Short mmCIF file of C-alpha atoms and ligand atoms in Angstrom, two decimals:
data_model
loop_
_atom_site.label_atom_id
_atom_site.label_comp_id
_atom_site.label_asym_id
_atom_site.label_seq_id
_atom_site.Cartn_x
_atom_site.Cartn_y
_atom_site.Cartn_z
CA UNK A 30 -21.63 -5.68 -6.71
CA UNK A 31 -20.45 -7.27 -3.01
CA UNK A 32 -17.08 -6.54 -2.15
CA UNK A 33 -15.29 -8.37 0.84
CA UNK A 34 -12.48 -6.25 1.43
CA UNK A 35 -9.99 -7.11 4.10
CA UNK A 36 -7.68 -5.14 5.70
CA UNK A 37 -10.05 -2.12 5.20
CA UNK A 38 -9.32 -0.33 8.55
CA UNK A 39 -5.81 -0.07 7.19
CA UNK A 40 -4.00 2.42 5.19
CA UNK A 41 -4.64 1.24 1.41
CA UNK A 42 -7.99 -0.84 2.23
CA UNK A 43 -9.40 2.19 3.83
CA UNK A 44 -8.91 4.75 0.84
CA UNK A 45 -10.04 1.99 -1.38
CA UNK A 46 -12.98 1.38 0.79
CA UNK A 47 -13.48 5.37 0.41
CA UNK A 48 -12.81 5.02 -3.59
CA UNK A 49 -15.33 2.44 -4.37
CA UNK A 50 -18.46 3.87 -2.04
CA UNK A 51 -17.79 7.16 -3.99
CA UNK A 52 -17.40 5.74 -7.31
CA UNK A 53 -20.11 2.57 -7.36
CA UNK A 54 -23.21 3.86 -5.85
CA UNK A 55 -24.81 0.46 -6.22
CA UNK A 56 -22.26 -1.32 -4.19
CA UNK A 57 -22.16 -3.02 -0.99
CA UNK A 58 -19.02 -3.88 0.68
CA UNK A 59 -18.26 -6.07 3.73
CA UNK A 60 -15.36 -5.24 5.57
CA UNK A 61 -13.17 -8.17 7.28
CA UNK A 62 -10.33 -6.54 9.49
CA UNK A 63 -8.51 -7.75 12.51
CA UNK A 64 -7.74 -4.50 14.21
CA UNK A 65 -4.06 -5.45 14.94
CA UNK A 66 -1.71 -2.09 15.81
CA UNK A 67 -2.43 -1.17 12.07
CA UNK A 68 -5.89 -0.70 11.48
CA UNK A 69 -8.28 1.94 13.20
CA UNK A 70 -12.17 2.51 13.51
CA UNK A 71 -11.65 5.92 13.30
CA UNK A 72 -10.04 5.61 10.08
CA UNK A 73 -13.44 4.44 8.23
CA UNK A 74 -15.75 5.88 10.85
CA UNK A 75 -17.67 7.95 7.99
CA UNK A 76 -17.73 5.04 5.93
CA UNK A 77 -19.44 2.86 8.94
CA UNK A 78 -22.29 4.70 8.79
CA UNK A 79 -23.13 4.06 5.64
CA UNK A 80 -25.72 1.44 5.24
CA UNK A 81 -23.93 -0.02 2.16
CA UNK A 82 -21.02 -1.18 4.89
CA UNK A 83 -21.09 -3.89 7.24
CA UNK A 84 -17.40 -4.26 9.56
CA UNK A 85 -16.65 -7.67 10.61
CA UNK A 86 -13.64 -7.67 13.40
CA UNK A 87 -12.08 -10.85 12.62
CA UNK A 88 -8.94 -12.79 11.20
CA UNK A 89 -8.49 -13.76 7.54
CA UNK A 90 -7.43 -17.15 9.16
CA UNK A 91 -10.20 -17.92 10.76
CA UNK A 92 -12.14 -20.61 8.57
CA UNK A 93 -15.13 -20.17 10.80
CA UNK A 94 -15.72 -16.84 10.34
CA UNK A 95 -14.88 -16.45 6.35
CA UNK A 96 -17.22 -19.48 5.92
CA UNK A 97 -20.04 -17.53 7.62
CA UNK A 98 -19.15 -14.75 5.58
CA UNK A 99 -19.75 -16.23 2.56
CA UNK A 100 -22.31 -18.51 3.23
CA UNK A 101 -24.20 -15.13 4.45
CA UNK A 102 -23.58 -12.82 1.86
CA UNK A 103 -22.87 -13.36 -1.95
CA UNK A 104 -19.85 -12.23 -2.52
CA UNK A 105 -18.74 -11.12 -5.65
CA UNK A 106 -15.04 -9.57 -5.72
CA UNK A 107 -12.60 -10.24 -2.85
CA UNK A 108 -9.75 -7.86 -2.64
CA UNK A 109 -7.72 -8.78 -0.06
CA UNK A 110 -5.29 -5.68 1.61
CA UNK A 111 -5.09 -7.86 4.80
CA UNK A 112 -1.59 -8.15 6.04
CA UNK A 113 1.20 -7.51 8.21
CA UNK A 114 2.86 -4.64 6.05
CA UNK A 115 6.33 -3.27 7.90
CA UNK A 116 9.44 -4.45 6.74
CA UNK A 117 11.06 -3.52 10.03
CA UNK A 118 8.68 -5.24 11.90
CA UNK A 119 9.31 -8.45 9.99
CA UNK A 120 12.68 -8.41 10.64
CA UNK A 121 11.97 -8.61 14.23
CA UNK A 122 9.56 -11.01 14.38
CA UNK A 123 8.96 -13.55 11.13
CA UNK A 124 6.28 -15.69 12.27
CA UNK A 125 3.05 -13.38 12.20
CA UNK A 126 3.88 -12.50 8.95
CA UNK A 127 4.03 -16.17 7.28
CA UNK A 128 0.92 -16.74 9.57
CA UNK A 129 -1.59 -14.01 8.42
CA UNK A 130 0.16 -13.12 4.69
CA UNK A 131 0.37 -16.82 3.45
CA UNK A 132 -2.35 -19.25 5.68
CA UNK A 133 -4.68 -16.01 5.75
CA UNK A 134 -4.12 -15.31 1.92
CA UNK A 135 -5.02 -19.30 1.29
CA UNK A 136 -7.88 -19.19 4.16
CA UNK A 137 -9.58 -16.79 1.62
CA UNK A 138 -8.75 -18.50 -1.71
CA UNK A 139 -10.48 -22.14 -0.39
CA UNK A 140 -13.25 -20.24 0.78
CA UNK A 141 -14.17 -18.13 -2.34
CA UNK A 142 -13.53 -21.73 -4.40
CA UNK A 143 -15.86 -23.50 -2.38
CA UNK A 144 -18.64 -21.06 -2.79
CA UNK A 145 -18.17 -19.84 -6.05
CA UNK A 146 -17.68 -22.91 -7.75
CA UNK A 147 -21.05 -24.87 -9.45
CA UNK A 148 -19.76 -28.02 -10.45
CA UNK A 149 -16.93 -29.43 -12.44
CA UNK A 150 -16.00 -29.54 -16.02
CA UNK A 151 -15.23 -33.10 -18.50
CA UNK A 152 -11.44 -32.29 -17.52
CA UNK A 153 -12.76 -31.63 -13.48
CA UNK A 154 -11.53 -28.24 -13.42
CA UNK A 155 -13.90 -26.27 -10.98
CA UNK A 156 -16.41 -24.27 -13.06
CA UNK A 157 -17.37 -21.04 -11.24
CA UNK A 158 -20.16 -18.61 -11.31
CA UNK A 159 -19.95 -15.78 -14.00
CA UNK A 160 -18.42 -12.29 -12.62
CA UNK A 161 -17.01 -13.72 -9.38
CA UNK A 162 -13.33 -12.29 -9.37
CA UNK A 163 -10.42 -12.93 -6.42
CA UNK A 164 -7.98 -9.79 -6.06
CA UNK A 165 -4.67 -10.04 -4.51
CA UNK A 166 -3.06 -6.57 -3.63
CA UNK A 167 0.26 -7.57 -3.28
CA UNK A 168 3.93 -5.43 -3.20
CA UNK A 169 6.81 -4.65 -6.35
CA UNK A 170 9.00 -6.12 -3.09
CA UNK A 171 8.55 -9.65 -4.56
CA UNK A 172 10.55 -8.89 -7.35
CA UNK A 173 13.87 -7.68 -5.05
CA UNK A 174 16.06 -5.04 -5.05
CA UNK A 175 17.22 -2.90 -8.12
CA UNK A 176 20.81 -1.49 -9.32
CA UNK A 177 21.48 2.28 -8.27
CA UNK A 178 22.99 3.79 -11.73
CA UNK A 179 23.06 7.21 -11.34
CA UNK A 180 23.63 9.19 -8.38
CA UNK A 181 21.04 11.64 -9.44
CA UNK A 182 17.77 11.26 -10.88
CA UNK A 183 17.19 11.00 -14.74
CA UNK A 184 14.50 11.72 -16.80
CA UNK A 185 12.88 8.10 -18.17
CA UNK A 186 12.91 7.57 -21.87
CA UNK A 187 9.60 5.78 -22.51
CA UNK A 188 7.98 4.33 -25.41
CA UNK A 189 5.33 5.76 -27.64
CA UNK A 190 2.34 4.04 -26.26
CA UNK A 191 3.33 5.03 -22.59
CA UNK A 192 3.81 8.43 -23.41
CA UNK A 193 0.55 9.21 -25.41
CA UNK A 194 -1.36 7.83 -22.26
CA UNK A 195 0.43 9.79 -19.89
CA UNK A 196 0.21 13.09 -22.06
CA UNK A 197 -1.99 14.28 -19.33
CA UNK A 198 0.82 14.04 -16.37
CA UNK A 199 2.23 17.24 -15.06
CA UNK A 200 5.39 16.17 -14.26
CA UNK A 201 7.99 14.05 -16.07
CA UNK A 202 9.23 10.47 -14.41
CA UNK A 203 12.63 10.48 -13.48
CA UNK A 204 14.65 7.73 -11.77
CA UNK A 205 17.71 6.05 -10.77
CA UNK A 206 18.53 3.11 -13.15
CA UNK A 207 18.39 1.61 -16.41
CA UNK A 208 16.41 -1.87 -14.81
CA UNK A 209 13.12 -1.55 -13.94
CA UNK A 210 9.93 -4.04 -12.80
CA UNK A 211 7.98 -5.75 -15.09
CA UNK A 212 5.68 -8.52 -14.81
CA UNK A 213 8.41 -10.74 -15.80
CA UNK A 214 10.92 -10.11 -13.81
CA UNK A 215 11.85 -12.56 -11.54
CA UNK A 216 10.48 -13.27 -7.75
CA UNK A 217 13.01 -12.65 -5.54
CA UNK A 218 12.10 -11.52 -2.33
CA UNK A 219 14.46 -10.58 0.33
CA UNK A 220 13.06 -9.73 3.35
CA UNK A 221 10.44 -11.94 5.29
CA UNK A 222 8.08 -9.53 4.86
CA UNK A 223 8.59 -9.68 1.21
CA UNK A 224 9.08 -13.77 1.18
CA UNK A 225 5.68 -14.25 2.74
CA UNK A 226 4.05 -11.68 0.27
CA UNK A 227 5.57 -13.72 -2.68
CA UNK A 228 4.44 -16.90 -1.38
CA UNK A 229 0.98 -15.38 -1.30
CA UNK A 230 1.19 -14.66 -4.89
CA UNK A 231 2.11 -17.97 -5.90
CA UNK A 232 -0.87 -19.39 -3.90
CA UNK A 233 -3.01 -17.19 -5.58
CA UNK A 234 -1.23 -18.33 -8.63
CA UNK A 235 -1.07 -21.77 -7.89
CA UNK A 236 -5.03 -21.54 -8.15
CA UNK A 237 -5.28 -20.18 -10.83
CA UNK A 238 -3.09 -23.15 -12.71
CA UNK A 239 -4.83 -25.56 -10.67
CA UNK A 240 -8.45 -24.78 -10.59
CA UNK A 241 -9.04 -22.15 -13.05
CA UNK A 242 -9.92 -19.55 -10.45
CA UNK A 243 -10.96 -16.15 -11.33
CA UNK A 244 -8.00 -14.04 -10.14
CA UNK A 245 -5.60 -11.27 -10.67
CA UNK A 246 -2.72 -9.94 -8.62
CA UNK A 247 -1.48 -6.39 -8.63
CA UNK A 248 2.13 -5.30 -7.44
CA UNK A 249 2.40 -1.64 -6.47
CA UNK A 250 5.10 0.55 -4.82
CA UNK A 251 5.65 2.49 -2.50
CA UNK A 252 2.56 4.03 -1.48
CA UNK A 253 1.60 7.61 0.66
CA UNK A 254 -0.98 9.46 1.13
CA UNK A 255 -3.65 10.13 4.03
CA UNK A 256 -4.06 7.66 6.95
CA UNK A 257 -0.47 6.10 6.43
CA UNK A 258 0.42 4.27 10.03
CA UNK A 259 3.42 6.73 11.05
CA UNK A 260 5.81 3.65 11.47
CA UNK A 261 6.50 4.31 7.45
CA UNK A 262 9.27 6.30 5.92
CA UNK A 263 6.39 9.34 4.91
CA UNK A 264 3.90 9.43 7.90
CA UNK A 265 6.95 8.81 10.96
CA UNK A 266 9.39 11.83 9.20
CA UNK A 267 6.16 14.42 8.79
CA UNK A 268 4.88 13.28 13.05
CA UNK A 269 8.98 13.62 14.07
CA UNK A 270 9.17 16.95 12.24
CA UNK A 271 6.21 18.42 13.85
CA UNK A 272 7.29 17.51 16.99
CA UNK A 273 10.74 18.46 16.61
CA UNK A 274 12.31 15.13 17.07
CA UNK A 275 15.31 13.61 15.51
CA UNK A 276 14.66 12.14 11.89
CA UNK A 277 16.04 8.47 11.70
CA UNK A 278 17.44 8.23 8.12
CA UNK A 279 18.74 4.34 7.69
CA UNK A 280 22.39 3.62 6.02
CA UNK A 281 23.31 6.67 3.50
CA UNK A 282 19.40 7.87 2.60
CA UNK A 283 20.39 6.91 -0.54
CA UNK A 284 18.00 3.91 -1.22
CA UNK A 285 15.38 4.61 -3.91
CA UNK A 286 11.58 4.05 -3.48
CA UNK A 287 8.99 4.39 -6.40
CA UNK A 288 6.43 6.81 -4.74
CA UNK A 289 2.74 6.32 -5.61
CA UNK A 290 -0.34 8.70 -4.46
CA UNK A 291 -2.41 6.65 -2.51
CA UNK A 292 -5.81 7.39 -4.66
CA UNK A 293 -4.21 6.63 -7.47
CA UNK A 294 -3.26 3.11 -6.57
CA UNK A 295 -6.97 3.19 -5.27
CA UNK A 296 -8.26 3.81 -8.98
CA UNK A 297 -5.59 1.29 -10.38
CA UNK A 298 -6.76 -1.56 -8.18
CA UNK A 299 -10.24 -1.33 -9.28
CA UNK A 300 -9.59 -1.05 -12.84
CA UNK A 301 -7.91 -4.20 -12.65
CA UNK A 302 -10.75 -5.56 -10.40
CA UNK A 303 -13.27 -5.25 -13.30
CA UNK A 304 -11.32 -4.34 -16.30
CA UNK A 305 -7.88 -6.64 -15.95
CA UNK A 306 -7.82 -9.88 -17.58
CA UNK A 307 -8.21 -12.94 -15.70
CA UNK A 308 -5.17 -14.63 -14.19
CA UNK A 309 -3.18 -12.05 -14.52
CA UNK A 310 -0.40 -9.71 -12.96
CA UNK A 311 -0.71 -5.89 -13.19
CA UNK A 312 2.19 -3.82 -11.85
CA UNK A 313 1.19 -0.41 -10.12
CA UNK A 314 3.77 2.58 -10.20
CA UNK A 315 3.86 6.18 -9.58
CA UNK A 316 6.84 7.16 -12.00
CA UNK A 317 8.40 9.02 -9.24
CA UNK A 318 11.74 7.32 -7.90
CA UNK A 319 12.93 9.20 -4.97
CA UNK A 320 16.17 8.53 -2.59
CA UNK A 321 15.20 8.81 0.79
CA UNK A 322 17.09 11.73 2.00
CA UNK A 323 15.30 14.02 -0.46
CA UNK A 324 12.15 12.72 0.79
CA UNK A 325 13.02 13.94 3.83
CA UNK A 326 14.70 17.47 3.19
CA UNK A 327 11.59 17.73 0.99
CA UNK A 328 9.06 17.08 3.62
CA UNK A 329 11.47 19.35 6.05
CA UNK A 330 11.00 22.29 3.55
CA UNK A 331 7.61 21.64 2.96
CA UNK A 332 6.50 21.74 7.10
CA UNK A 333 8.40 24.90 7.19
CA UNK A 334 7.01 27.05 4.39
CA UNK A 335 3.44 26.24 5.32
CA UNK A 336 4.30 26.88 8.99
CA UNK A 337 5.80 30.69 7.79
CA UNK A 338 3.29 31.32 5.36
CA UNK A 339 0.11 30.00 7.28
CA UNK A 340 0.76 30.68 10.66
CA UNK A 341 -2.12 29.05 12.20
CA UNK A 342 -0.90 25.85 11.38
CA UNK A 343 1.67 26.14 13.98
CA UNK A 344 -0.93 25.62 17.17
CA UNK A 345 -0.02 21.65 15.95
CA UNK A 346 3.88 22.17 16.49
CA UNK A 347 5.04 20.41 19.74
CA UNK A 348 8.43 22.80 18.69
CA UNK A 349 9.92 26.20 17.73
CA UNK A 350 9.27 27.12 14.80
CA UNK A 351 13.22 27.51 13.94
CA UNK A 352 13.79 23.78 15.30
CA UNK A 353 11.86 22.90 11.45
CA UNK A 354 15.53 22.40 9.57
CA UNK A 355 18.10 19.82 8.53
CA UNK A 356 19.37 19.66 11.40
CA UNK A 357 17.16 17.21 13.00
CA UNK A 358 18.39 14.61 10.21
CA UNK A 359 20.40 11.74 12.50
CA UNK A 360 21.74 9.04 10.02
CA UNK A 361 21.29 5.57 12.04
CA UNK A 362 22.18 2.19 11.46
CA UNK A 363 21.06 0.20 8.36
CA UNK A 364 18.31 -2.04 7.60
CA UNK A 365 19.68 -5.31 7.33
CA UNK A 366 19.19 -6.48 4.29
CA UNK A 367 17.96 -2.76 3.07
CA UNK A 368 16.94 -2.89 -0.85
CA UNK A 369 18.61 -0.48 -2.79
CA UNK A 370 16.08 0.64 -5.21
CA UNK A 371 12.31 -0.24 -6.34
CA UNK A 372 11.33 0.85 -9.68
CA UNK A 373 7.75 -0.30 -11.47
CA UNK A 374 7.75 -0.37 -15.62
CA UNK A 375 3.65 0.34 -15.23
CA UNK A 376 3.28 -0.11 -19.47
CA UNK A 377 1.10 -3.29 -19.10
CA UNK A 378 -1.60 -1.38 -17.15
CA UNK A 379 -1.20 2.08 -18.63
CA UNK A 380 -1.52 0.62 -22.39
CA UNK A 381 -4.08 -2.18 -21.66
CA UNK A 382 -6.55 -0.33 -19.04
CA UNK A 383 -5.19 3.48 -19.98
CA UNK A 384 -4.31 3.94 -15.98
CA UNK A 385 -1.11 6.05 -14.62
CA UNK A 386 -0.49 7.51 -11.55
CA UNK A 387 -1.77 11.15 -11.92
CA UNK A 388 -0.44 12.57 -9.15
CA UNK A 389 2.90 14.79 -8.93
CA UNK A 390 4.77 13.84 -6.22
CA UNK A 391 5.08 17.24 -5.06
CA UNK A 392 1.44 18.26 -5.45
CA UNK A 393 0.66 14.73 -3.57
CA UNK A 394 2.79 15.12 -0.75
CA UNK A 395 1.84 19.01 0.10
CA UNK A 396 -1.69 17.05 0.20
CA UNK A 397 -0.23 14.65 2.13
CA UNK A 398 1.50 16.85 4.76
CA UNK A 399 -1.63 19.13 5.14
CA UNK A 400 -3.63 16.52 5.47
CA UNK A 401 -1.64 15.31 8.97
CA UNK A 402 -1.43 19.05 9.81
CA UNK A 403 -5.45 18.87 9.80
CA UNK A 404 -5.82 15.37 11.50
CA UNK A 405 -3.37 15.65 14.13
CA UNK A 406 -6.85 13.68 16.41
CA UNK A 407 -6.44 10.98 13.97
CA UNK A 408 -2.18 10.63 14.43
CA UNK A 409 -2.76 10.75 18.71
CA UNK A 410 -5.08 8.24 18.48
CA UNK A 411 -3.38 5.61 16.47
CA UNK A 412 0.26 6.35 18.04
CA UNK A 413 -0.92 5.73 21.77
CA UNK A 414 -0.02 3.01 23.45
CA UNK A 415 1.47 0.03 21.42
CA UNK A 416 3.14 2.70 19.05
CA UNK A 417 5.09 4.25 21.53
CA UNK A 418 6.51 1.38 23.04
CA UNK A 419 7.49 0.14 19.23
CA UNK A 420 9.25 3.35 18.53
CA UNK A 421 11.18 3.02 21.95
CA UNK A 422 12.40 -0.15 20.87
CA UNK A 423 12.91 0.50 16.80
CA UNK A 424 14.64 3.84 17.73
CA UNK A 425 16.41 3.53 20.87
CA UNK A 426 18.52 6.61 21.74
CA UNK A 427 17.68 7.86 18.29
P1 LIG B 501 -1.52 -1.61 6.83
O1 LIG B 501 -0.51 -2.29 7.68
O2 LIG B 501 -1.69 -0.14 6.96
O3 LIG B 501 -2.95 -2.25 7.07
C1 LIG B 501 -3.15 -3.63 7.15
C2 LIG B 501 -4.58 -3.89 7.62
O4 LIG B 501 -4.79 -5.30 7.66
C3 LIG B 501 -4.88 -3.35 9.01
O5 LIG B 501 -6.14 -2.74 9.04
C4 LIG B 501 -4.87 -4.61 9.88
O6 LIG B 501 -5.69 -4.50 11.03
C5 LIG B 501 -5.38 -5.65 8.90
N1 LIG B 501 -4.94 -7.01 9.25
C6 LIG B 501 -3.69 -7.41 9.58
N2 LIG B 501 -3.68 -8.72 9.84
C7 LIG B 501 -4.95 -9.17 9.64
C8 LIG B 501 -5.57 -10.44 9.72
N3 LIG B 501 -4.87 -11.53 10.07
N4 LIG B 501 -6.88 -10.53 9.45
C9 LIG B 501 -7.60 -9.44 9.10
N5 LIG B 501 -7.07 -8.22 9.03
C10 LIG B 501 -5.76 -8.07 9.27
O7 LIG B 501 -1.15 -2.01 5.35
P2 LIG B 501 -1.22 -1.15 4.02
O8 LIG B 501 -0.01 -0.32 3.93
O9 LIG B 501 -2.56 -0.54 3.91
O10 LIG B 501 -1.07 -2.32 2.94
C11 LIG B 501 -2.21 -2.99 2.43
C12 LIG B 501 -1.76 -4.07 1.48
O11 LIG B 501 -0.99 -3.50 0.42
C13 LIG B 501 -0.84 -5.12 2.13
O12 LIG B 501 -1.17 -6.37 1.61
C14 LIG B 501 0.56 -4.70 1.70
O13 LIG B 501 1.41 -5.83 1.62
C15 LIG B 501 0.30 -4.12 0.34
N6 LIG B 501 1.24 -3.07 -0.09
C16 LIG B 501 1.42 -1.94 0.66
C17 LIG B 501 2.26 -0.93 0.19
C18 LIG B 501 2.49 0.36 0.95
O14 LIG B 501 3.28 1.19 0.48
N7 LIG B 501 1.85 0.59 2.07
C19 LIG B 501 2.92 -1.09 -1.03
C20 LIG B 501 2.77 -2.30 -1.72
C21 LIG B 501 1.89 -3.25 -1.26
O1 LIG B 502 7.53 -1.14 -2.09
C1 LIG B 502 6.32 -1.46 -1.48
C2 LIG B 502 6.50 -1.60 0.01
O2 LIG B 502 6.68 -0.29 0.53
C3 LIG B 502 5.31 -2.29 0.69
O3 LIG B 502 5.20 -3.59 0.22
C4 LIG B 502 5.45 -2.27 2.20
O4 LIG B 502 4.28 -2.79 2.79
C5 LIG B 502 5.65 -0.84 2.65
O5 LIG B 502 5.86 -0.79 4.04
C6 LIG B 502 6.83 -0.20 1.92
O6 LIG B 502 8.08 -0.83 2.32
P1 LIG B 502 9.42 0.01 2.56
O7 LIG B 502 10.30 -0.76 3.43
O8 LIG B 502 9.96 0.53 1.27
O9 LIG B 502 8.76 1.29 3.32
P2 LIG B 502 9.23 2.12 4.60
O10 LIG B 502 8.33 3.31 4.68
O11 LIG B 502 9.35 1.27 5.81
O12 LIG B 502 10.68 2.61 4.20
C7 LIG B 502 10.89 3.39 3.03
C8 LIG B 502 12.38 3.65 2.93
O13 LIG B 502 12.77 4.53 4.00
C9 LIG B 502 13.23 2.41 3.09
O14 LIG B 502 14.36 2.51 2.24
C10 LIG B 502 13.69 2.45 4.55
C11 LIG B 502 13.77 3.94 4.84
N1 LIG B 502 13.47 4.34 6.24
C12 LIG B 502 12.30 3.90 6.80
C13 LIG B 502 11.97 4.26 8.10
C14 LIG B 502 10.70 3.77 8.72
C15 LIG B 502 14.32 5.17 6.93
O15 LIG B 502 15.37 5.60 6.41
N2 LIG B 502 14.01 5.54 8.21
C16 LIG B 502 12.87 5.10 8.83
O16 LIG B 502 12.64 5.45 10.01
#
């Protein structure tokens, strides 16, 4: 099994990168990342000394380079995490976004047709070697923005099949509407981080119709978990708290995400990888719709219990101890465009490859919280430099 995973220095690509050298001892895996602002060394450095690994700095665009890759190594499964990711970010600057999500996604496509195809069929469809499969992780953003129903969260009514999979879940889903995500549901992205994510996926698509090629695409939400870049909702409100800065919340805080522990996406993706059927779309939730402003309370309460109740924890606070309340919440101008809510219907995945997101949110975020509270090396060293003069910008006066 030889994986080319891009984007692998990055949050998701490096916990799958940490998934699949635990779980497949027989694997190798080639790593293709660019480095930009995103992704860190330090993030994988366990994982580079591991002689099933070999990093390649480099750009998903560059034809050169994934040529070489592939004419070097035979590469069986590309899953491709490459790409810009912040919404925020895309709003300020478009271009690098259409450049590296679409031309890098289709950089990768042509290059995994060329060398795993072996001729052509009567029709002159492309036939390609057995096992070879092309992996798109790609966002429940293409799909929208969801209706707000309810003003508080409701427990989900699901069907049968869901429900004897799940038996095993701790906690019940809840959320915030009667509409939800499917496979079906229309693409209709509205940022242009979410339009250049879409047009990925019809690329990928578009492949598929046209040449037959072995792919599948899966659409997850919201993820967290350790190693999240601290420019996301999660990561940036945990770092503010324990330095007892202000806590941007955009608009009301009453926009709903779909929350989903990182390892379980992790597990998800590579189900689909070698279980999913070919060609097609698997949607990834973590039954655990959240508005923003209890994310935030919730990680508030969270810093300041463990800070009472384990006190050497607090060596990592840049603040007093009684500067860890509500009061550091500062509601700030809106996202333009801001989606209202994100919810994933996960049924095709949980009743065809017996997957759901295991995780209770607050189990996974306590995780989540102690893991920064341990790794506070690992948060210095990706927030120096270009981080700082982001959030100066992003969060001016703030
Ligand atoms: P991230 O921003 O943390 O990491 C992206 C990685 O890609 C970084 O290591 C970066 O250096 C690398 N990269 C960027 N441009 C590149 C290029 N041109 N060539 C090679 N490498 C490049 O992103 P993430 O949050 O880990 O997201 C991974 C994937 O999952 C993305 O495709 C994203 O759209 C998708 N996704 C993320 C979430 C989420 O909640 N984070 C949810 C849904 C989907
Ligand atoms: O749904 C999947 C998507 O989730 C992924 O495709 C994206 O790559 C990923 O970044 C994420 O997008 P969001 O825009 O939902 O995530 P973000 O963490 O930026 O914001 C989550 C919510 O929190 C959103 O409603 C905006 C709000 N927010 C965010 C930040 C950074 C704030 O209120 N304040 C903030 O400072």
């Amino acid at each position: 099994m030889r994986y080319l995973v891009t984007g692998a220095a990055g949050f998701i690509g490096a916990n799958y990168l940490k998934y699949i050298l635990k779980m497949h001892s027989n694997c190798e895996v080639i790593v293709l990342d660019k480095l930009t602002y995103a992704g860190n060394l330090l993030t994988i450095q366990e994982e580079l000394k591991d002689s099933r690994v070999k990093f390649i700095k480099g750009d998903i665009q560059n034809k050169e380079l994934v040529e070489n890759i592939f004419m070097r190594h035979d590469i069986d499964y590309v899953v491709n995490f490459a790409a810009e990711s912040h919404v925020d970010r895309s709003i300020e600057n478009p271009q690098i976004f259409l450049e590296t999500n679409i031309l890098g996604t289709q950089n990768l496509l042509d290059m995994a047709k060329k060398f795993w195809s072996i001729g052509k069929d009567e029709k002159g469809y492309p036939i390609f070697k057995q096992g070879k499969k092309y992996l798109q992780v790609s966002t429940d953003e293409v799909y929208g923005s969801l209706e707000k129903d309810w003003a508080v969260a409701q427990e989900l009514i699901l069907n049968e099949s869901v429900r004897k999979v799940i038996s095993g879940r701790k906690t019940l889903p809840t959320g915030y509407g009667e509409s939800f995500f499917t496979e079906n549901t229309p693409l209709s992205p509205r940022s242009p981080y979410s339009a250049s994510k879409t047009a990925a996926d019809m690329l990928v698509k578009a492949y598929e119709d046209t040449y037959h090629m072995p792919i599948s695409i899966t659409r997850c939400s919201n993820n967290y978990g350790p190693y999240h870049f601290p420019e996301k909702l999660i990561p940036l409100m945990i770092k503010n708290v324990l330095e007892g800065k202000k806590l941007p919340v955009y608009g009301k805080g009453d926009n709903v995400r779909d929350w989903l522990y990182v390892k379980d996406h992790c597990k998800g993706i590579d189900l689909v990888l070698h279980k999913g059927r070919l060609g097609e779309v698997y949607n990834i939730g973590g039954f655990n719709e959240e508005q923003n402003i209890e994310i935030v309370k919730l990680v508030i309460s969270t810093i300041a219990r463990i800070m009472r109740d384990e006190p050497r924890h607090q060596k990592v606070l840049k603040t007093e101890l009684s500067n860890i309340s509500e009061g550091l919440i500062t509601y700030v101008q809106d996202r333009l465009g801001h989606d209202a809510r994100y919810a994933i219907d996960p049924t095709k995945i949980v009743t065809e490859l017996g997957w759901y997101p295991e995780t209770p949110f607050v189990e996974g975020i306590e995780q989540t919280i102690r893991w920064y509270l341990e790794n506070q090396e690992w948060v210095n060293s990706v927030t120096s430099g270009e981080y700082q003069k982001y959030y100066e910008q992003m969060y001016q006066g703030s």
